[in-house]
Structure formats: structure tokens, C-alpha cells
mmCIF file of C-alpha atoms and ligand atoms in Angstrom:
data_model
loop_
_atom_site.group_PDB
_atom_site.id
_atom_site.type_symbol
_atom_site.label_atom_id
_atom_site.label_comp_id
_atom_site.label_asym_id
_atom_site.label_seq_id
_atom_site.Cartn_x
_atom_site.Cartn_y
_atom_site.Cartn_z
ATOM 1 C CA MET A 260 -84.385 126.081 36.849
ATOM 2 C CA ALA A 261 -85.669 128.374 33.769
ATOM 3 C CA VAL A 262 -89.219 128.120 32.568
ATOM 4 C CA LEU A 263 -90.442 127.361 30.107
ATOM 5 C CA VAL A 264 -93.012 129.803 28.294
ATOM 6 C CA THR A 265 -95.415 128.052 25.224
ATOM 7 C CA GLY A 266 -96.564 130.895 23.024
ATOM 8 C CA GLY A 267 -94.507 133.167 25.275
ATOM 9 C CA LEU A 268 -94.089 136.344 21.678
ATOM 10 C CA GLY A 269 -97.288 135.978 21.720
ATOM 11 C CA TYR A 270 -99.977 139.093 23.504
ATOM 12 C CA VAL A 271 -100.578 138.046 27.006
ATOM 13 C CA GLY A 272 -97.366 135.509 26.752
ATOM 14 C CA SER A 273 -95.200 138.241 25.752
ATOM 15 C CA HIS A 274 -96.172 140.094 29.662
ATOM 16 C CA ALA A 275 -95.876 137.844 31.136
ATOM 17 C CA VAL A 276 -92.407 136.419 29.631
ATOM 18 C CA LYS A 277 -90.970 140.206 30.196
ATOM 19 C CA HIS A 278 -92.170 140.048 34.215
ATOM 20 C CA LEU A 279 -90.530 136.752 34.197
ATOM 21 C CA VAL A 280 -87.224 138.886 32.398
ATOM 22 C CA ASP A 281 -87.489 141.269 34.652
ATOM 23 C CA ARG A 282 -87.567 139.571 37.840
ATOM 24 C CA GLY A 283 -84.293 136.915 37.117
ATOM 25 C CA GLU A 284 -85.654 134.184 35.809
ATOM 26 C CA GLN A 285 -84.502 131.926 33.439
ATOM 27 C CA VAL A 286 -86.775 132.276 30.221
ATOM 28 C CA VAL A 287 -87.185 129.924 27.098
ATOM 29 C CA THR A 288 -89.814 131.039 24.998
ATOM 30 C CA LEU A 289 -91.148 128.559 22.420
ATOM 31 C CA ASP A 290 -93.551 129.695 19.704
ATOM 32 C CA ASN A 291 -93.763 128.882 16.812
ATOM 33 C CA LEU A 292 -94.640 132.642 14.888
ATOM 34 C CA ILE A 293 -97.894 132.327 13.390
ATOM 35 C CA PHE A 294 -98.527 134.808 15.611
ATOM 36 C CA GLY A 295 -95.932 135.749 17.768
ATOM 37 C CA HIS A 296 -93.235 138.503 17.136
ATOM 38 C CA THR A 297 -89.702 138.013 17.928
ATOM 39 C CA GLN A 298 -89.830 141.718 19.224
ATOM 40 C CA ALA A 299 -91.768 140.260 22.043
ATOM 41 C CA ALA A 300 -89.228 138.706 23.474
ATOM 42 C CA SER A 301 -87.105 141.183 25.989
ATOM 43 C CA GLY A 302 -84.301 138.776 26.137
ATOM 44 C CA SER A 303 -85.096 135.491 26.415
ATOM 45 C CA GLU A 304 -83.614 132.712 25.042
ATOM 46 C CA VAL A 305 -86.390 132.256 21.868
ATOM 47 C CA VAL A 306 -87.001 128.583 19.911
ATOM 48 C CA VAL A 307 -88.889 129.182 17.248
ATOM 49 C CA GLY A 308 -91.285 125.958 16.734
ATOM 50 C CA ASP A 309 -94.421 123.889 17.810
ATOM 51 C CA ILE A 310 -95.762 122.402 20.958
ATOM 52 C CA GLY A 311 -96.616 119.608 19.402
ATOM 53 C CA ASP A 312 -93.146 118.500 18.177
ATOM 54 C CA LYS A 313 -91.931 115.355 20.877
ATOM 55 C CA ASP A 314 -87.982 115.508 19.314
ATOM 56 C CA LEU A 315 -87.870 119.738 19.907
ATOM 57 C CA LEU A 316 -89.178 119.784 23.352
ATOM 58 C CA ARG A 317 -86.909 117.082 24.393
ATOM 59 C CA GLN A 318 -84.044 118.505 22.674
ATOM 60 C CA ILE A 319 -85.461 122.310 25.182
ATOM 61 C CA PHE A 320 -85.824 119.941 28.473
ATOM 62 C CA SER A 321 -82.316 117.889 28.046
ATOM 63 C CA LYS A 322 -80.790 121.329 27.379
ATOM 64 C CA HIS A 323 -82.407 123.107 29.738
ATOM 65 C CA SER A 324 -83.586 122.167 33.390
ATOM 66 C CA ILE A 325 -87.006 123.823 33.233
ATOM 67 C CA ASP A 326 -88.947 123.123 36.419
ATOM 68 C CA SER A 327 -92.578 124.320 35.433
ATOM 69 C CA VAL A 328 -93.836 124.914 31.766
ATOM 70 C CA MET A 329 -96.365 128.343 31.089
ATOM 71 C CA HIS A 330 -98.780 127.348 28.753
ATOM 72 C CA PHE A 331 -100.154 130.506 26.307
ATOM 73 C CA ALA A 332 -99.678 128.738 22.727
ATOM 74 C CA ALA A 333 -103.180 128.273 21.358
ATOM 75 C CA PHE A 334 -105.647 129.136 18.961
ATOM 76 C CA ALA A 335 -107.832 131.987 20.207
ATOM 77 C CA ASP A 336 -111.297 133.115 17.941
ATOM 78 C CA VAL A 337 -113.609 132.370 18.755
ATOM 79 C CA GLY A 338 -115.589 133.089 15.487
ATOM 80 C CA GLU A 339 -112.962 130.517 13.454
ATOM 81 C CA SER A 340 -113.144 127.764 16.151
ATOM 82 C CA VAL A 341 -116.629 127.460 15.285
ATOM 83 C CA ALA A 342 -115.908 127.363 10.974
ATOM 84 C CA ASP A 343 -112.935 125.186 12.021
ATOM 85 C CA PRO A 344 -112.939 122.626 15.023
ATOM 86 C CA LYS A 345 -110.808 120.377 14.075
ATOM 87 C CA LYS A 346 -108.039 123.094 13.967
ATOM 88 C CA TYR A 347 -109.235 123.843 17.830
ATOM 89 C CA TYR A 348 -109.527 120.836 18.965
ATOM 90 C CA VAL A 349 -105.359 119.348 16.844
ATOM 91 C CA ASN A 350 -103.198 122.358 18.149
ATOM 92 C CA ASN A 351 -104.784 122.985 22.346
ATOM 93 C CA ILE A 352 -105.991 119.894 22.738
ATOM 94 C CA SER A 353 -103.790 116.633 21.050
ATOM 95 C CA ASN A 354 -100.327 119.276 20.485
ATOM 96 C CA SER A 355 -100.606 120.738 24.017
ATOM 97 C CA LEU A 356 -101.658 116.153 25.381
ATOM 98 C CA ALA A 357 -97.764 115.479 23.298
ATOM 99 C CA MET A 358 -95.854 118.345 25.275
ATOM 100 C CA LEU A 359 -97.443 116.587 29.087
ATOM 101 C CA ASP A 360 -95.795 113.718 27.747
ATOM 102 C CA VAL A 361 -92.383 115.127 27.539
ATOM 103 C CA MET A 362 -93.002 117.017 30.574
ATOM 104 C CA LEU A 363 -93.841 114.380 31.864
ATOM 105 C CA GLU A 364 -91.139 111.878 30.471
ATOM 106 C CA PHE A 365 -88.552 114.429 31.649
ATOM 107 C CA GLY A 366 -90.136 115.129 35.285
ATOM 108 C CA VAL A 367 -91.656 118.488 35.008
ATOM 109 C CA LYS A 368 -94.616 118.707 36.923
ATOM 110 C CA MET A 369 -96.081 122.176 37.227
ATOM 111 C CA MET A 370 -97.832 124.215 34.703
ATOM 112 C CA ILE A 371 -99.507 127.661 34.544
ATOM 113 C CA PHE A 372 -102.327 126.551 31.664
ATOM 114 C CA SER A 373 -104.184 129.347 29.931
ATOM 115 C CA SER A 374 -107.740 128.817 30.734
ATOM 116 C CA SER A 375 -110.138 131.362 29.232
ATOM 117 C CA ALA A 376 -114.303 132.625 30.705
ATOM 118 C CA ALA A 377 -115.181 131.344 27.607
ATOM 119 C CA THR A 378 -115.128 128.032 29.265
ATOM 120 C CA PHE A 379 -118.374 129.521 31.275
ATOM 121 C CA GLY A 380 -120.825 130.252 28.581
ATOM 122 C CA GLU A 381 -123.736 131.815 29.082
ATOM 123 C CA PRO A 382 -123.571 133.278 32.638
ATOM 124 C CA GLU A 383 -126.572 132.300 34.907
ATOM 125 C CA ILE A 384 -125.177 134.323 38.234
ATOM 126 C CA VAL A 385 -122.649 137.728 37.216
ATOM 127 C CA PRO A 386 -119.999 138.044 39.036
ATOM 128 C CA ILE A 387 -119.512 134.705 37.478
ATOM 129 C CA PRO A 388 -117.512 132.613 39.779
ATOM 130 C CA GLU A 389 -114.831 129.657 39.840
ATOM 131 C CA ASP A 390 -117.560 127.092 40.275
ATOM 132 C CA HIS A 391 -120.361 128.554 38.304
ATOM 133 C CA PRO A 392 -121.923 125.832 35.377
ATOM 134 C CA LYS A 393 -119.520 125.132 32.748
ATOM 135 C CA ASN A 394 -121.266 125.546 28.995
ATOM 136 C CA PRO A 395 -119.198 126.585 26.837
ATOM 137 C CA THR A 396 -121.046 128.181 23.268
ATOM 138 C CA ASN A 397 -117.704 127.253 21.227
ATOM 139 C CA PRO A 398 -115.215 124.768 20.611
ATOM 140 C CA TYR A 399 -112.452 127.228 21.812
ATOM 141 C CA GLY A 400 -114.019 128.012 24.973
ATOM 142 C CA ARG A 401 -114.308 124.137 24.903
ATOM 143 C CA SER A 402 -110.881 122.597 23.822
ATOM 144 C CA LYS A 403 -109.588 124.986 27.082
ATOM 145 C CA LEU A 404 -112.315 123.609 29.432
ATOM 146 C CA MET A 405 -111.581 119.770 27.943
ATOM 147 C CA LEU A 406 -107.762 121.311 28.849
ATOM 148 C CA GLU A 407 -108.207 122.141 32.206
ATOM 149 C CA GLU A 408 -110.402 118.694 32.537
ATOM 150 C CA ILE A 409 -107.303 116.668 31.926
ATOM 151 C CA LEU A 410 -104.987 118.973 33.857
ATOM 152 C CA ARG A 411 -107.069 118.131 37.311
ATOM 153 C CA GLU A 412 -106.619 113.878 36.277
ATOM 154 C CA TYR A 413 -103.020 113.934 35.522
ATOM 155 C CA GLU A 414 -102.142 115.514 38.984
ATOM 156 C CA HIS A 415 -104.664 113.012 40.435
ATOM 157 C CA ALA A 416 -102.452 110.319 38.380
ATOM 158 C CA TYR A 417 -99.587 111.080 37.774
ATOM 159 C CA GLY A 418 -98.901 114.153 39.919
ATOM 160 C CA LEU A 419 -98.080 116.893 37.490
ATOM 161 C CA ARG A 420 -99.991 119.852 39.444
ATOM 162 C CA ALA A 421 -101.416 123.117 36.904
ATOM 163 C CA ILE A 422 -102.751 126.704 37.574
ATOM 164 C CA SER A 423 -105.243 127.250 35.322
ATOM 165 C CA PHE A 424 -106.023 130.636 34.992
ATOM 166 C CA ARG A 425 -109.167 131.988 33.200
ATOM 167 C CA TYR A 426 -108.917 135.369 31.503
ATOM 168 C CA PHE A 427 -111.383 137.765 30.989
ATOM 169 C CA ASN A 428 -111.210 140.255 28.565
ATOM 170 C CA ALA A 429 -107.244 140.745 28.139
ATOM 171 C CA SER A 430 -105.713 144.938 27.241
ATOM 172 C CA GLY A 431 -103.544 147.692 27.541
ATOM 173 C CA ALA A 432 -99.935 147.548 27.177
ATOM 174 C CA ASP A 433 -96.561 147.427 29.256
ATOM 175 C CA PRO A 434 -96.655 150.893 30.647
ATOM 176 C CA SER A 435 -93.193 150.744 29.318
ATOM 177 C CA GLY A 436 -93.768 151.378 25.948
ATOM 178 C CA LEU A 437 -91.861 148.155 24.242
ATOM 179 C CA ILE A 438 -94.339 145.124 24.286
ATOM 180 C CA GLY A 439 -98.891 145.440 23.060
ATOM 181 C CA GLU A 440 -101.262 143.902 21.283
ATOM 182 C CA ASP A 441 -100.437 142.976 17.469
ATOM 183 C CA HIS A 442 -102.797 140.830 16.307
ATOM 184 C CA LYS A 443 -103.069 140.520 12.822
ATOM 185 C CA PRO A 444 -105.874 139.491 11.689
ATOM 186 C CA GLU A 445 -107.394 142.121 15.039
ATOM 187 C CA HIS A 446 -110.377 140.964 16.151
ATOM 188 C CA HIS A 447 -110.532 143.045 19.371
ATOM 189 C CA LEU A 448 -112.765 145.619 20.850
ATOM 190 C CA ILE A 449 -109.902 148.147 21.987
ATOM 191 C CA PRO A 450 -107.050 147.729 19.450
ATOM 192 C CA LEU A 451 -110.151 147.609 16.898
ATOM 193 C CA ILE A 452 -111.150 151.502 18.545
ATOM 194 C CA LEU A 453 -107.610 152.628 18.668
ATOM 195 C CA GLN A 454 -107.471 152.336 14.852
ATOM 196 C CA VAL A 455 -110.205 154.242 14.149
ATOM 197 C CA ALA A 456 -108.587 157.143 16.005
ATOM 198 C CA LEU A 457 -105.612 156.638 14.774
ATOM 199 C CA GLY A 458 -107.143 157.235 11.372
ATOM 200 C CA GLN A 459 -106.504 153.472 10.146
ATOM 201 C CA ARG A 460 -110.187 152.195 10.372
ATOM 202 C CA GLU A 461 -112.819 154.362 9.539
ATOM 203 C CA LYS A 462 -115.285 152.829 11.951
ATOM 204 C CA ILE A 463 -115.838 150.307 14.132
ATOM 205 C CA SER A 464 -119.018 148.134 14.269
ATOM 206 C CA VAL A 465 -121.127 147.439 17.258
ATOM 207 C CA PHE A 466 -122.044 144.366 17.532
ATOM 208 C CA GLY A 467 -125.602 144.561 19.077
ATOM 209 C CA SER A 468 -127.894 147.428 20.287
ATOM 210 C CA ASP A 469 -130.324 145.109 21.600
ATOM 211 C CA TRP A 470 -128.803 143.477 24.608
ATOM 212 C CA PRO A 471 -130.648 142.756 27.682
ATOM 213 C CA THR A 472 -128.181 145.481 29.105
ATOM 214 C CA PRO A 473 -128.496 148.830 30.405
ATOM 215 C CA ASP A 474 -127.052 150.615 26.435
ATOM 216 C CA GLY A 475 -128.048 147.345 24.424
ATOM 217 C CA THR A 476 -124.353 146.812 24.064
ATOM 218 C CA CYS A 477 -122.137 143.528 24.651
ATOM 219 C CA VAL A 478 -120.506 144.017 28.458
ATOM 220 C CA ARG A 479 -116.966 142.928 29.201
ATOM 221 C CA ASP A 480 -115.028 142.518 32.631
ATOM 222 C CA TYR A 481 -111.224 144.308 30.562
ATOM 223 C CA VAL A 482 -108.132 143.504 32.757
ATOM 224 C CA HIS A 483 -104.522 144.310 31.671
ATOM 225 C CA VAL A 484 -102.785 142.615 30.405
ATOM 226 C CA SER A 485 -99.632 143.263 33.096
ATOM 227 C CA ASP A 486 -102.013 142.269 35.681
ATOM 228 C CA LEU A 487 -102.587 139.214 34.056
ATOM 229 C CA ALA A 488 -98.854 138.140 33.900
ATOM 230 C CA GLN A 489 -98.142 139.589 37.341
ATOM 231 C CA ALA A 490 -100.522 136.788 38.471
ATOM 232 C CA HIS A 491 -98.640 134.170 36.818
ATOM 233 C CA LEU A 492 -95.473 135.182 38.726
ATOM 234 C CA LEU A 493 -97.950 134.111 42.025
ATOM 235 C CA GLY A 494 -99.190 131.418 40.450
ATOM 236 C CA LEU A 495 -95.779 130.241 39.765
ATOM 237 C CA ASP A 496 -94.731 130.219 43.235
ATOM 238 C CA ALA A 497 -97.804 128.621 44.704
ATOM 239 C CA LEU A 498 -97.070 126.045 42.772
ATOM 240 C CA ARG A 499 -93.268 126.199 43.522
ATOM 241 C CA ASN A 500 -94.904 125.902 47.458
ATOM 242 C CA GLY A 501 -95.930 122.966 46.401
ATOM 243 C CA LYS A 502 -99.734 124.546 45.378
ATOM 244 C CA GLY A 503 -101.718 121.323 43.897
ATOM 245 C CA THR A 504 -104.361 122.195 41.297
ATOM 246 C CA THR A 505 -106.852 124.378 40.839
ATOM 247 C CA GLU A 506 -108.089 127.332 38.568
ATOM 248 C CA TYR A 507 -108.704 130.800 39.346
ATOM 249 C CA ASN A 508 -110.596 133.538 36.876
ATOM 250 C CA LEU A 509 -109.122 136.769 36.263
ATOM 251 C CA GLY A 510 -110.680 140.005 35.896
ATOM 252 C CA ASN A 511 -111.455 142.932 37.358
ATOM 253 C CA GLY A 512 -115.321 142.432 38.743
ATOM 254 C CA ASN A 513 -116.497 145.596 36.518
ATOM 255 C CA GLY A 514 -118.297 145.625 33.594
ATOM 256 C CA TYR A 515 -118.411 148.060 30.819
ATOM 257 C CA SER A 516 -120.403 147.655 27.927
ATOM 258 C CA VAL A 517 -118.899 148.003 23.606
ATOM 259 C CA ARG A 518 -120.079 152.357 23.951
ATOM 260 C CA GLU A 519 -118.468 153.193 26.903
ATOM 261 C CA VAL A 520 -116.137 151.783 25.614
ATOM 262 C CA ILE A 521 -115.009 153.756 22.944
ATOM 263 C CA ALA A 522 -116.063 156.700 24.910
ATOM 264 C CA VAL A 523 -113.488 156.247 27.020
ATOM 265 C CA ALA A 524 -110.748 155.628 24.277
ATOM 266 C CA GLU A 525 -112.528 158.356 22.696
ATOM 267 C CA GLU A 526 -111.649 161.036 25.868
ATOM 268 C CA VAL A 527 -108.438 159.043 26.141
ATOM 269 C CA SER A 528 -107.197 159.412 22.365
ATOM 270 C CA GLY A 529 -108.341 162.896 22.330
ATOM 271 C CA LYS A 530 -109.925 161.687 18.753
ATOM 272 C CA SER A 531 -113.938 161.589 17.398
ATOM 273 C CA ILE A 532 -114.736 157.612 17.540
ATOM 274 C CA LYS A 533 -117.544 156.998 14.301
ATOM 275 C CA SER A 534 -119.314 153.655 14.878
ATOM 276 C CA VAL A 535 -121.814 151.582 13.743
ATOM 277 C CA ASP A 536 -124.624 149.734 14.951
ATOM 278 C CA ALA A 537 -124.125 146.165 13.282
ATOM 279 C CA ASP A 538 -125.879 143.300 13.844
ATOM 280 C CA ARG A 539 -125.156 140.767 17.067
ATOM 281 C CA ARG A 540 -121.819 138.942 16.114
ATOM 282 C CA PRO A 541 -123.795 134.676 17.248
ATOM 283 C CA GLY A 542 -121.970 133.119 20.539
ATOM 284 C CA ASP A 543 -121.173 136.556 22.401
ATOM 285 C CA PRO A 544 -122.907 136.258 25.747
ATOM 286 C CA ALA A 545 -124.734 139.585 26.710
ATOM 287 C CA VAL A 546 -122.367 140.174 29.994
ATOM 288 C CA LEU A 547 -118.745 138.759 31.223
ATOM 289 C CA VAL A 548 -118.236 139.688 34.216
ATOM 290 C CA ALA A 549 -115.505 137.934 36.264
ATOM 291 C CA SER A 550 -114.978 137.379 40.496
ATOM 292 C CA SER A 551 -111.806 137.289 40.909
ATOM 293 C CA GLU A 552 -112.125 136.713 45.171
ATOM 294 C CA LYS A 553 -110.489 133.786 45.078
ATOM 295 C CA ILE A 554 -107.159 134.848 43.659
ATOM 296 C CA VAL A 555 -106.999 137.241 46.104
ATOM 297 C CA LYS A 556 -107.347 135.481 49.315
ATOM 298 C CA GLU A 557 -105.771 133.294 47.971
ATOM 299 C CA LEU A 558 -102.491 134.492 46.706
ATOM 300 C CA GLY A 559 -102.794 137.873 47.427
ATOM 301 C CA TRP A 560 -103.132 139.173 43.321
ATOM 302 C CA GLU A 561 -104.214 142.700 43.300
ATOM 303 C CA PRO A 562 -104.411 144.359 39.974
ATOM 304 C CA LYS A 563 -102.421 148.077 39.540
ATOM 305 C CA PHE A 564 -104.464 149.071 36.422
ATOM 306 C CA PRO A 565 -107.867 148.359 37.498
ATOM 307 C CA ASP A 566 -109.599 150.587 35.853
ATOM 308 C CA LEU A 567 -110.986 151.058 32.221
ATOM 309 C CA ARG A 568 -108.710 154.579 31.449
ATOM 310 C CA THR A 569 -105.627 153.581 32.676
ATOM 311 C CA ILE A 570 -106.125 150.267 30.272
ATOM 312 C CA ILE A 571 -107.346 152.286 27.592
ATOM 313 C CA GLN A 572 -104.052 154.450 27.919
ATOM 314 C CA THR A 573 -101.098 152.500 28.455
ATOM 315 C CA ALA A 574 -103.143 149.956 25.353
ATOM 316 C CA TRP A 575 -103.458 154.801 23.343
ATOM 317 C CA ASN A 576 -99.581 154.541 24.596
ATOM 318 C CA TRP A 577 -98.286 150.894 22.553
ATOM 319 C CA HIS A 578 -100.721 151.671 19.858
ATOM 320 C CA ASN A 579 -100.268 155.366 19.361
ATOM 321 C CA THR A 580 -95.683 154.940 18.762
ATOM 322 C CA HIS A 581 -96.643 151.241 16.958
ATOM 323 C CA PRO A 582 -99.285 152.248 14.581
ATOM 324 C CA ASN A 583 -98.192 149.286 12.863
ATOM 325 C CA GLY A 584 -97.586 146.940 15.691
ATOM 326 C CA TYR A 585 -94.209 144.710 16.166
ATOM 327 C CA SER A 586 -92.939 145.618 12.364
ATOM 328 C CA GLY A 587 -92.977 149.195 12.888
ATOM 329 C CA LYS A 588 -93.977 150.530 9.147
HETATM 330 N N1 LIG B 826 -117.123 144.209 19.708
HETATM 331 C C1 LIG B 826 -117.479 144.574 19.081
HETATM 332 N N2 LIG B 826 -117.121 144.976 17.685
HETATM 333 C C2 LIG B 826 -116.095 145.086 17.114
HETATM 334 C C3 LIG B 826 -115.097 143.967 17.808
HETATM 335 C C4 LIG B 826 -115.792 143.436 19.381
HETATM 336 O O1 LIG B 826 -118.812 145.362 19.156
HETATM 337 O O2 LIG B 826 -115.584 145.354 16.438
HETATM 338 C C5 LIG B 826 -117.490 143.581 21.201
HETATM 339 C C6 LIG B 826 -118.297 142.188 21.058
HETATM 340 O O3 LIG B 826 -119.645 142.090 20.637
HETATM 341 C C7 LIG B 826 -118.080 142.079 22.296
HETATM 342 C C8 LIG B 826 -117.000 143.115 22.825
HETATM 343 O O4 LIG B 826 -116.668 143.822 21.646
HETATM 344 O O5 LIG B 826 -119.140 142.252 23.013
HETATM 345 C C9 LIG B 826 -115.575 142.506 23.536
HETATM 346 O O6 LIG B 826 -115.695 142.030 21.804
HETATM 347 P P1 LIG B 826 -113.725 141.261 21.916
HETATM 348 O O7 LIG B 826 -113.963 140.219 20.838
HETATM 349 O O8 LIG B 826 -112.039 142.553 22.155
HETATM 350 O O9 LIG B 826 -113.669 140.350 23.253
HETATM 351 P P2 LIG B 826 -114.266 138.794 23.196
HETATM 352 O O10 LIG B 826 -115.183 139.167 24.420
HETATM 353 O O11 LIG B 826 -114.863 138.101 22.434
HETATM 354 O O12 LIG B 826 -113.863 137.785 23.742
HETATM 355 C C10 LIG B 826 -112.743 137.991 24.366
HETATM 356 C C11 LIG B 826 -111.310 136.962 23.670
HETATM 357 C C12 LIG B 826 -111.624 135.220 23.636
HETATM 358 C C13 LIG B 826 -112.668 134.482 24.814
HETATM 359 C C14 LIG B 826 -113.408 135.850 25.275
HETATM 360 C C15 LIG B 826 -114.401 134.991 26.444
HETATM 361 O O13 LIG B 826 -110.761 137.460 23.047
HETATM 362 O O14 LIG B 826 -110.692 134.538 23.363
HETATM 363 O O15 LIG B 826 -112.968 137.021 25.744
HETATM 364 O O16 LIG B 826 -113.255 134.764 27.432
HETATM 365 F F1 LIG B 826 -112.669 134.133 24.489
#
């Protein structure tokens, strides 16, 4: 049986594809190449197209014996989602619903869904457990929460079982050095810091230094992208063994401030990284740290790269050898 991976040429999706291929799964990767990179396919069969294209999906499901879908494809820029919510609800919700229609038509009833810590909003308790109240502060987070809720109803009504993984701050790169993070434009902290280390950017702006945290900068839970990918394999196995719909947080339970991340990146790269204090970024919670006890207990998830230094080391290896990402120039 094959696994269909949507958004499989993007950052987290491509790491999951590599893990699937490495353990001998048959993988069909569907990506519209808005943000994906064909070089990130790890030998999987690539179909270029959109999750909202029902005819294309019917062709894929007719041609391959697909038992499950890993659904990464989505827009994921928090700031943009506030400025243009339509874009997020159309792609992340309507297009996902179109894909779910075709899955049901073909009797494909297992899905792993890429959700986000952005479903929680400002936390009331840290580390954040799965059952923490959900008050997303932006349309991106709301679109992820809505699909989680839809998936719960689809299990009840149609028997489609889904595991939603709420990623905290995905970071790092596959230790092989073959795939890594390449967003254009880049908004994420670690790659931006490493661009400063590479001399591609003059400085990093620290978004707020007056947050209620020990050094005044935002605290996040950075989780290695390969550990996220490994969780997807465990989730797939659980679904194949009959697991019902549920949600899991994926983080390390350790919070690091923006300044701490910069300091570790300086040590790892051996470069001095210039930073300037800037205004707070609207919509940023002060602290986002996961409790991932549920997946550790239920699926035996064991992160291999939990410490920030290793995470940044693997990111640095990638950026240093691919200063222009996959374009190679
Ligand atoms: N930051 C800076 N300067 C920058 C970029 C980021 O100070 O130039 C700060 C941010 O304010 C934040 C931290 O660095 O405090 C991390 O920022 P990222 O943009 O790397 O990540 P976020 O925590 O904002 O967002 C990530 C994912 C989102 C997801 C969110 C919650 O990128 O998709 O986690 O799950 F919604």
C-alpha cells in the first residue's frame, strides 16, 4: 500500500517523505510547488498539482493503492493569514475538504494531519497539554483547529480516522545534509539568524525585548524536523493498527528565548551575529512550550535531537552547504 503525502516537497513534508522512503514505504508526493522543491523528493513519485483538484486526486487514487494520506499541504504564514484570511480558509479548509471528499469516494480512511501550536493561542498553562483551551489568535491557527474539529466529526460520521500533530517550532535539518529548510521568503528565526552568520543578512531583529520572560524575549519550544518525521511514522503505524482520531503535541518541553537561540547559533557557527531590538510582532504569544507526554506515553515517541545545540548544528550544516537553499546558486 502507498502513502499519499500532500505538501511533501515542503520543509516538514519532505523530511517525512524521506523517513517513509527510508523504511521502504511506497510514497506518492503531491505538491503544487508554490513552496515545495522538486529536489526534496527523496526518490518518491512526484505528482505536481493541487489538493483542491479533485480530478487529479481521483487519478492518483485510481492509479495507486493508497491506504493513508499525510496531509502537510497548507499555507503557514501567521502574519499573512491576518492580512488575507480568505487565502487561508480557501486553501487550508476548502481544499482540504475537497481532498477528504475524494478520500471517502475511494474508501481511504486514514490521515495524519499537520496541525500547529497556533491552535492554542496565548497559553494559560505551560507546558501546554493537548486539552488546553484553544483560542487561536490568527486565521492560520483557526484554520488548523477547524480542520482538527472537522476530522473528529468525520470519524464519527464516516469512520475516517485521523491523527493531528500540533508542531511547536519545527527546526533543524536531516542529518544526511540532503534536505533542509528553504522558505522563500524566510520568516523563521533560526534560518534568519543563520543567514546573518553566513553574511547574507546584516542583522537579526529581535521582535520585542519587554515580554514577561526571563530575558524579555519570546520563548519557544524548538523541535527537530527529523523527530517530527519520526512521529509521523509512529502515527501511521498506530492508525494501521486501528487507532482512533486523536491529537498530539510535538515539542521537547524546553523553552529557549530568542537571545538564547542567537547565542547558541553564534557558538555553533563560530560567527558573531548582530542583533537589534525591534518592536513586538503582532500575534506572538510570549511563551509557547509543549507538553508531549501524551505521544511519549501512547506511541513511544523518543526525540533523537532534543537539545537546541544539535538542532542548530544540523540547520547550520544545511545552510552552510546550501547557502541558497535548493537553488544551489
Ligand atoms: N523572531 C524574531 N525575529 C525574527 C523572526 C522571529 O525575534 O526575525 C521571534 C518571533 O517573534 C518568535 C520566535 O522568534 O518569538 C520564533 O519565531 P518563528 O517565526 O521562527 O516561529 P513562530 O513561533 O512565530 O511560529 C511557528 C511556526 C508557525 C506556527 C507557530 C506556532 O512558524 O507556523 O510556530 O505553532 F504557527
